[in-house]
Short mmCIF file of C-alpha atoms in Angstrom, two decimals:
data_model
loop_
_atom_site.label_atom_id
_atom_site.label_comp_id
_atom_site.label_asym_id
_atom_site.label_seq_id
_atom_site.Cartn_x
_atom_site.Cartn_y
_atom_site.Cartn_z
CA UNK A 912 71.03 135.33 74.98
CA UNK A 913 68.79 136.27 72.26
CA UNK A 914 66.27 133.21 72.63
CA UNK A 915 66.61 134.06 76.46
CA UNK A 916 65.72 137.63 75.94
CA UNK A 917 62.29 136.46 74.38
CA UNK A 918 60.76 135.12 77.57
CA UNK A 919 63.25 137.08 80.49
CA UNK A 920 61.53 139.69 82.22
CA UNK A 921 65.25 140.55 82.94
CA UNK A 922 68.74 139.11 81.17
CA UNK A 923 72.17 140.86 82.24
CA UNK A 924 75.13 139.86 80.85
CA UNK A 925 78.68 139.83 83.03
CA UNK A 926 81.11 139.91 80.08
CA UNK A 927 84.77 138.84 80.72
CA UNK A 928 86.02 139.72 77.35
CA UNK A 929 83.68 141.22 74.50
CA UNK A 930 83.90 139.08 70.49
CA UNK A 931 82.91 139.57 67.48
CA UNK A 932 79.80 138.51 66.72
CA UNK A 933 78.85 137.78 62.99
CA UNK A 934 75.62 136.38 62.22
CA UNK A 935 74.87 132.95 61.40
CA UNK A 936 72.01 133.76 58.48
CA UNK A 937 70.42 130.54 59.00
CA UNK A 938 67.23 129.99 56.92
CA UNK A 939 65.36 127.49 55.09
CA UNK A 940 67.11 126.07 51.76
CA UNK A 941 65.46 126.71 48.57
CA UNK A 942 64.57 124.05 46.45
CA UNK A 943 67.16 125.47 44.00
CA UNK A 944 69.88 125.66 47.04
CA UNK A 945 69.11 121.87 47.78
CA UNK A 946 69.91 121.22 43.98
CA UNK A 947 72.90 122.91 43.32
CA UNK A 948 74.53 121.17 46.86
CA UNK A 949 73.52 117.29 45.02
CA UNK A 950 74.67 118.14 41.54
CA UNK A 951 78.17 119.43 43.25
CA UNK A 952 78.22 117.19 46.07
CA UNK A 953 81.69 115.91 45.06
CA UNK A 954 82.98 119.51 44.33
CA UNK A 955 81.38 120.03 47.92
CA UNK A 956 82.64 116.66 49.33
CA UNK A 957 86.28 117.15 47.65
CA UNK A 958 86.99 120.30 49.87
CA UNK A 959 86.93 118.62 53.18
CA UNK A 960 90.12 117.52 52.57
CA UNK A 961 91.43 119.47 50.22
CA UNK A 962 91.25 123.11 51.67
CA UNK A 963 93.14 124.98 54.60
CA UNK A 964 90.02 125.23 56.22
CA UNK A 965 88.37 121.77 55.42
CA UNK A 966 85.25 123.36 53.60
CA UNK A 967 84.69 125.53 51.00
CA UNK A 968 84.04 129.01 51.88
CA UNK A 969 83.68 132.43 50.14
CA UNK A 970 87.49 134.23 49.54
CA UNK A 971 88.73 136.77 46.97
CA UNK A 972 91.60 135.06 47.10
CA UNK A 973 93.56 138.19 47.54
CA UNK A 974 95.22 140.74 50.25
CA UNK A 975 92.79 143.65 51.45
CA UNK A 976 95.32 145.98 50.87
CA UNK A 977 94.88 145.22 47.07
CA UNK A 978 91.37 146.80 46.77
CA UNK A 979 90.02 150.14 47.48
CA UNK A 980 88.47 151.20 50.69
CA UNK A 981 85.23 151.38 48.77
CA UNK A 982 85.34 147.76 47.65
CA UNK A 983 86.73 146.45 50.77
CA UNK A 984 83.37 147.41 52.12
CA UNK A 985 81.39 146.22 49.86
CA UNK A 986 82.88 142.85 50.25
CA UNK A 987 82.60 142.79 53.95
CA UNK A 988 78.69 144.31 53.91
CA UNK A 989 77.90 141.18 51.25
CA UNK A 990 79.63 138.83 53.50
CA UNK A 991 77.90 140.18 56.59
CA UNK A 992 74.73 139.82 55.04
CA UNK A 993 75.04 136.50 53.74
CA UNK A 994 76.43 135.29 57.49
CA UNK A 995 78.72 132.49 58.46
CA UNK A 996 82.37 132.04 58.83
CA UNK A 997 83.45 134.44 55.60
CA UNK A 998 84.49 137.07 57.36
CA UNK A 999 87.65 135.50 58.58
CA UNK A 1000 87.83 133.85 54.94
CA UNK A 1001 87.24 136.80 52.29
CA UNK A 1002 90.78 137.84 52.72
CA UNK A 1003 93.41 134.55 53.07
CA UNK A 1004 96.04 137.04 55.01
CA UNK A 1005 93.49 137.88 57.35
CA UNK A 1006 95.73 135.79 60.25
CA UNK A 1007 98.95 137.23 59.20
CA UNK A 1008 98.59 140.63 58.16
CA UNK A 1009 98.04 143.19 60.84
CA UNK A 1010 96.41 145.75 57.92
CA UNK A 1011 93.72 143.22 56.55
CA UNK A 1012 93.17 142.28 59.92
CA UNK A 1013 92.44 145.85 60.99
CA UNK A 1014 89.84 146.28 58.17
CA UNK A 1015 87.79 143.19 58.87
CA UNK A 1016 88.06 144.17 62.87
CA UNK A 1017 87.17 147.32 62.49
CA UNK A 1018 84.55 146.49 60.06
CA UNK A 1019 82.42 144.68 63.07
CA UNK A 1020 83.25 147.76 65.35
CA UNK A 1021 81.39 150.16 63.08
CA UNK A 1022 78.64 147.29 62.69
CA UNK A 1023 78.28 147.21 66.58
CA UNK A 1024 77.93 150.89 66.52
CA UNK A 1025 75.63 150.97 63.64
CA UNK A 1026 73.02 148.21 65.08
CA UNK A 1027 73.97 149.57 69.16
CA UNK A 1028 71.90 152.31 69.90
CA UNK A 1029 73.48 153.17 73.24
CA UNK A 1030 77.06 154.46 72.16
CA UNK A 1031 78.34 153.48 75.76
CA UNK A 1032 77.12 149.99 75.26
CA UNK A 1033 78.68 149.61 72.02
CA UNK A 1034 81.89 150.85 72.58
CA UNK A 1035 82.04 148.50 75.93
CA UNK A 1036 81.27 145.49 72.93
CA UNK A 1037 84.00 146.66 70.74
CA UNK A 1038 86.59 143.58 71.26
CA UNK A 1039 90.24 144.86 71.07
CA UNK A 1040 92.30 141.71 69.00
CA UNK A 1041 92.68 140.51 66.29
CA UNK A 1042 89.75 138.67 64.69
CA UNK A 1043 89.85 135.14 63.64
CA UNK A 1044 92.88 134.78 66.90
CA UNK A 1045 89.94 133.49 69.27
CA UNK A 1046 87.07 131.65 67.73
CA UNK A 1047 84.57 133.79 65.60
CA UNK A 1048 81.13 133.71 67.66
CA UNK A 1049 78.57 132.76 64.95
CA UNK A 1050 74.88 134.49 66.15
CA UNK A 1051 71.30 135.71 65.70
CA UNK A 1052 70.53 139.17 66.23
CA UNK A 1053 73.02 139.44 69.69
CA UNK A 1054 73.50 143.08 69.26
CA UNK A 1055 70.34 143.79 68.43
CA UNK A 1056 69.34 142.73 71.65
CA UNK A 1057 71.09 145.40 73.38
CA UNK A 1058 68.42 147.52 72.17
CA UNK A 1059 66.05 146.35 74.70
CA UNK A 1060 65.20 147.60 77.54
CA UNK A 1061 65.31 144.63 79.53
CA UNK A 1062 68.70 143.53 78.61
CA UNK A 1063 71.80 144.79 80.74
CA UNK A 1064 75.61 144.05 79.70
CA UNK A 1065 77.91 144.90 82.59
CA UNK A 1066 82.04 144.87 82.08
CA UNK A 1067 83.78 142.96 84.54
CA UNK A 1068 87.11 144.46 83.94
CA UNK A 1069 85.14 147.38 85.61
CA UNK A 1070 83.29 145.76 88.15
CA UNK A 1071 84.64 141.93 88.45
CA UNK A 1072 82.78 138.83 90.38
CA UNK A 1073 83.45 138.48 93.66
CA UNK A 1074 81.55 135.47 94.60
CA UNK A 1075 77.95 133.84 94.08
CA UNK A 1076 75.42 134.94 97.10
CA UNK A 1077 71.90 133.64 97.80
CA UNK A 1078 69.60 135.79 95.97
CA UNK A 1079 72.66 136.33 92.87
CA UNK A 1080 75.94 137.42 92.07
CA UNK A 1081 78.04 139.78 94.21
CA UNK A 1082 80.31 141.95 92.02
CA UNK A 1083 82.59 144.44 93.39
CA UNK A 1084 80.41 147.98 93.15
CA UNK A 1085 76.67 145.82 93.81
CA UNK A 1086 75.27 142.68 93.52
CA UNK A 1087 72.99 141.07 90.71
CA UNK A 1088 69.90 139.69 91.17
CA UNK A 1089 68.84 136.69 89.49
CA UNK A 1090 66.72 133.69 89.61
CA UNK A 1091 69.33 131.45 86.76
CA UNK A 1092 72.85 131.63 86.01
CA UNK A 1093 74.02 130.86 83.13
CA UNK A 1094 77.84 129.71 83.01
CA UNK A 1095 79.91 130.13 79.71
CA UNK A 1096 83.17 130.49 81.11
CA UNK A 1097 85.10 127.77 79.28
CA UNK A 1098 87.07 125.14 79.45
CA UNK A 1099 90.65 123.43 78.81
CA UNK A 1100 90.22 122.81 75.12
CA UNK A 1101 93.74 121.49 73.58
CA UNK A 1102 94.99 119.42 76.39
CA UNK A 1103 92.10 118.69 79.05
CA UNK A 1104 90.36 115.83 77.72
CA UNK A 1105 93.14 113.81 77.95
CA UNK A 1106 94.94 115.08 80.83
CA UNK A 1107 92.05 114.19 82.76
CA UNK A 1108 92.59 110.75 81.60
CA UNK A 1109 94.95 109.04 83.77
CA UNK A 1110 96.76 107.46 80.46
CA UNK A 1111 99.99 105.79 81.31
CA UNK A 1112 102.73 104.78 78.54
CA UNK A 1113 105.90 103.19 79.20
CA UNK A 1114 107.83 102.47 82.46
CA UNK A 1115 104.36 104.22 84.14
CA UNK A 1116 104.55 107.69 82.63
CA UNK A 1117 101.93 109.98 82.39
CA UNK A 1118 100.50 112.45 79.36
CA UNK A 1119 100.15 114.89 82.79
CA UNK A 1120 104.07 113.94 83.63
CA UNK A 1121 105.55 114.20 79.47
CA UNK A 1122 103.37 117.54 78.91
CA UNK A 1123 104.85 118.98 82.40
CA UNK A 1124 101.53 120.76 82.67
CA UNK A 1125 101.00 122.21 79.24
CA UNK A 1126 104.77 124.02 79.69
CA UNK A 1127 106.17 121.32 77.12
CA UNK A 1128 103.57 119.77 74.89
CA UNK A 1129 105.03 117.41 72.79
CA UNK A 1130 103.29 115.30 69.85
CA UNK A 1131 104.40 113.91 66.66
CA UNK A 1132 101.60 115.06 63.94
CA UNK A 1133 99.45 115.85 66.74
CA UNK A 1134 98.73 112.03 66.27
CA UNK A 1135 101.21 110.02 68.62
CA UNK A 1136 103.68 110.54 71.23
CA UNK A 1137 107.52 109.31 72.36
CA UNK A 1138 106.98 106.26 75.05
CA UNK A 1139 103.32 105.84 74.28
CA UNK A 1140 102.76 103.02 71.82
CA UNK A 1141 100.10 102.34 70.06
CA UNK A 1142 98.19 105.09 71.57
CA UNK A 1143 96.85 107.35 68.70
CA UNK A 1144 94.86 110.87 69.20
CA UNK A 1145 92.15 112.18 67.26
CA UNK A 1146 92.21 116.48 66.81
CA UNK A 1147 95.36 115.93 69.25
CA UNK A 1148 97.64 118.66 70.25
CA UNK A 1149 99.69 120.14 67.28
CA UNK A 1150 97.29 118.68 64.59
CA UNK A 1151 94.90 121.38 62.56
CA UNK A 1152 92.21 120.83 64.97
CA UNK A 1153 89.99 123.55 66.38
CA UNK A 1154 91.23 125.37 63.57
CA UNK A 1155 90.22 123.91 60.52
CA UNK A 1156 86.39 121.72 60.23
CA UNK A 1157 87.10 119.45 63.10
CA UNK A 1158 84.44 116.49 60.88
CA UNK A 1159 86.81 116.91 58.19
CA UNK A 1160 89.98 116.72 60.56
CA UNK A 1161 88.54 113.83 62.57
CA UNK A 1162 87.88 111.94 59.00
CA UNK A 1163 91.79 112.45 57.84
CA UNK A 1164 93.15 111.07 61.19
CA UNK A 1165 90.84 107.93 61.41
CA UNK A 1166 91.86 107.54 57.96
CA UNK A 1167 95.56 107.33 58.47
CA UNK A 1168 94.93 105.44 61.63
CA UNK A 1169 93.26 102.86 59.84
CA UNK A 1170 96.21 102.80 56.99
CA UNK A 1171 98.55 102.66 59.91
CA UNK A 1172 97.40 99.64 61.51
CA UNK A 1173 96.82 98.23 58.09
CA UNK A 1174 100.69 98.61 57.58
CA UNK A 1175 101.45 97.23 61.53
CA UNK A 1176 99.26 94.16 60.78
CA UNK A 1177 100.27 93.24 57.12
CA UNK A 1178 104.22 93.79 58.03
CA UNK A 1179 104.44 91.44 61.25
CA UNK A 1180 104.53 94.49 63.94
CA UNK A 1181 103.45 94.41 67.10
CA UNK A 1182 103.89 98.28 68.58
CA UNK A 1183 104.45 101.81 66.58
CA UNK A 1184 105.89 104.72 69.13
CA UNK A 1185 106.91 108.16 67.90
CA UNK A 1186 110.89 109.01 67.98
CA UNK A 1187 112.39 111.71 70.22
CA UNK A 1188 113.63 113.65 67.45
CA UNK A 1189 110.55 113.91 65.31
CA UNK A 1190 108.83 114.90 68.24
CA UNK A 1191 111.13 117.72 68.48
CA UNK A 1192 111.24 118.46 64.78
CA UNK A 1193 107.28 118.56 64.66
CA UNK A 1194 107.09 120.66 67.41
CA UNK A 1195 109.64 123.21 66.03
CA UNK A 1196 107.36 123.11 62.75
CA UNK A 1197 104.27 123.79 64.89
CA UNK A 1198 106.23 126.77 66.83
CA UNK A 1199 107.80 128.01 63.34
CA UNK A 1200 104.15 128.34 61.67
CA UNK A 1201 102.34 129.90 64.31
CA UNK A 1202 104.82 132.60 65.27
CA UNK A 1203 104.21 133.91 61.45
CA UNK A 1204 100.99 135.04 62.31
CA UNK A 1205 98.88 137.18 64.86
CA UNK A 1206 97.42 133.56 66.98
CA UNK A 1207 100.20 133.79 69.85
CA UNK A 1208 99.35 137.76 70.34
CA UNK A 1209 96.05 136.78 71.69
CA UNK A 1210 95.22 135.59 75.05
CA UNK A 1211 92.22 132.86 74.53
CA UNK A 1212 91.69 129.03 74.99
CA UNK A 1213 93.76 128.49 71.92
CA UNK A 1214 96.75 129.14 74.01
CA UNK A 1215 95.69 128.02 77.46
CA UNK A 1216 94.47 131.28 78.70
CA UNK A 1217 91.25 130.90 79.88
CA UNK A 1218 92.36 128.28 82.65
CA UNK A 1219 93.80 129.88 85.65
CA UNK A 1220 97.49 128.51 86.52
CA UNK A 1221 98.16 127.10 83.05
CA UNK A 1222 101.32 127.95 81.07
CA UNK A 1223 100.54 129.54 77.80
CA UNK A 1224 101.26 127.69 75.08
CA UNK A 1225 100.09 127.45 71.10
CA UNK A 1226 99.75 124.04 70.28
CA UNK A 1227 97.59 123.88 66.93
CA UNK A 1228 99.37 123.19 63.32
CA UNK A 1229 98.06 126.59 61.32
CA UNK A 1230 99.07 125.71 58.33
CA UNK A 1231 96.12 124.12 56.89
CA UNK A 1232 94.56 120.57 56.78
CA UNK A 1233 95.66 120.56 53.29
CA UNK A 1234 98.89 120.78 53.87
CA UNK A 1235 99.18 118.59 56.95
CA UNK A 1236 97.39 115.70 55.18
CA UNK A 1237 99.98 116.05 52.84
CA UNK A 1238 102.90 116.35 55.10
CA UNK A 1239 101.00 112.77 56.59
CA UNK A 1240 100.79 110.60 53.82
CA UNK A 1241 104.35 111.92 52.88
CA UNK A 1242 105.39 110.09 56.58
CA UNK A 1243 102.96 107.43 55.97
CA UNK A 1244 104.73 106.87 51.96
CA UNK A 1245 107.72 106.63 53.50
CA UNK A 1246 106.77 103.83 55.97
CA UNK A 1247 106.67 105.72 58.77
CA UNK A 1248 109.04 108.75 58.68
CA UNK A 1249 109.87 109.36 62.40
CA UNK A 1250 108.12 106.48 64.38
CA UNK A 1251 110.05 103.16 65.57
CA UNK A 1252 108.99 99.73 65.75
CA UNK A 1253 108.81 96.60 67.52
CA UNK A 1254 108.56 93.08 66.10
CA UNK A 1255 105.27 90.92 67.27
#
């Protein structure tokens, strides 16, 4: 929106549901920045795999609740203006802790209301979760936008879609005029890009017939599945994910892919297939995890929302890539925890 808002002679945005916004900072790195990133590069390197979120990122490393009101500010404006993803990082209880999470929520609403100069329009961009439970928009001057003249933001909880027309979009109250439409309204993010792929494992069954339509996901590690051998998912359902650096993620499971077949080669084996039970186990695990924080409270693709018909379900592991790496070279040390077998 803010690149479109350059040339537009008019932008108006039909929001569904309104984020937080933090800004994204991006400049040009100094030739002291560019230094400091090769003479730590394995420091740098290191935390891909070795973090909850597979990066390094600003934290205090402590609760809000255990600084003043004063400080907590002062954290939150130095993390605004320094940009990225620190603001759901600065305080690790951020996803668990209804208090911290009000401060660093409520934070953005007064920033919305500080940069907004309509008060209407900024209190119809004041987004009512928690933060960090949907994905945390990173931007360039989007509020700031709202400031112009030219640009419109109209609620569609107040006045929803009704259908596209010829000359733009007819909402309930009037109709939009408009030469482009833009579409940003999602897609089916945990399950979808397989479940369009008609996969079949054993005896002809179907990811679409074992997942029941995203009612009973089922993986072991987010990695394999019960009556599908040999078939092994990258980011799968019930691994880390969308919610951890999804390079670093991707890296750890083609790593103990590779170690995997290594082990089915070198031992004689022909097929590797996930048991029943650890299926079960892993999903409990999953379940266990994300019911300790504020994730399942939210309705957003995360859970399955977004897609019309689809039974909601949480299906990341939110407990860290640290800790699932570990938990999978623990399985993988002790050949193969929970999967069975079969002779070449």
């Amino acid at each position: 929106m803010p690149e479109i808002a350059k040339e537009a002679k008019e932008l108006t945005l039909l929001m569904r549901t309104p984020h937080y916004v933090a800004e994204a900072r991006n400049h040009t790195l100094s030739n002291e920045q560019q230094k400091d990133a090769i003479e730590n590069y394995s420091e740098i390197r290191d935390a891909f795999l070795t973090t909850t979120g597979g990066i390094r990122m600003f934290t205090t490393g402590k609760s809000a609740s255990e600084f003043s009101s004063k400080e907590q500010k002062d954290t939150l404006d130095q993390v605004w203006k320094t940009g990225g993803l620190a603001l759901q990082s600065a305080y690790p209880d951020i996803s668990i802790n209804k208090d911290t999470n009000h401060t660093v929520s409520q934070f953005v609403r007064d920033k919305i209301d500080e940069i907004i100069e309509d008060q209407d329009t900024a209190k119809q961009l004041h987004p009512d979760y928690y933060i960090t439970t949907k994905r945390l928009i990173i931007g360039t001057n989007f509020y700031e936008i709202f400031n112009e003249e030219h640009v419109n933001l109209v609620s569609l909880k107040d006045n929803p879609i009704e259908r596209i027309v010829e000359n733009g979009v007819k909402l309930l109250n009037d109709t939009i005029e408009c030469d482009v439409i833009v579409f940003a309204t999602g897609y089916e993010a945990m399950t979808g890009s397989l479940t369009k792929i008609n996969i079949q494992g054993r005896n002809g069954q179907t990811i679409q017939g074992k997942w029941s339509d995203g009612k009973d996901v089922k993986t072991y590690l987010g990695l394999t599945m019960e009556n599908f051998p040999n078939f092994f998912m990258i980011t799968g359902p019930q691994s880390p994910s969308v919610l951890t650096n999804m390079p670093s993620a991707i890296e750890q499971h083609v790593d103990w892919i590779d170690q995997c077949i290594g082990y089915i080669e070198s031992n004689g084996l022909q097929t590797i297939e996930a048991q029943r039970h650890a299926e079960i186990s892993w999903g409990k695990q999953c379940d266990d995890i994300a019911n300790s924080t504020l994730f399942p409270h939210t309705n957003s693709w995360y859970t399955g929302a977004n897609i019309d018909g689809t039974q909601r379900g949480f299906v990341i592991y939110v407990g860290g890539l640290d800790n699932y790496r570990m938990i999978c070279d623990k399985v993988a040390d002790g050949q193969y925890e929970g999967f069975v077998f079969e002779k070449a």
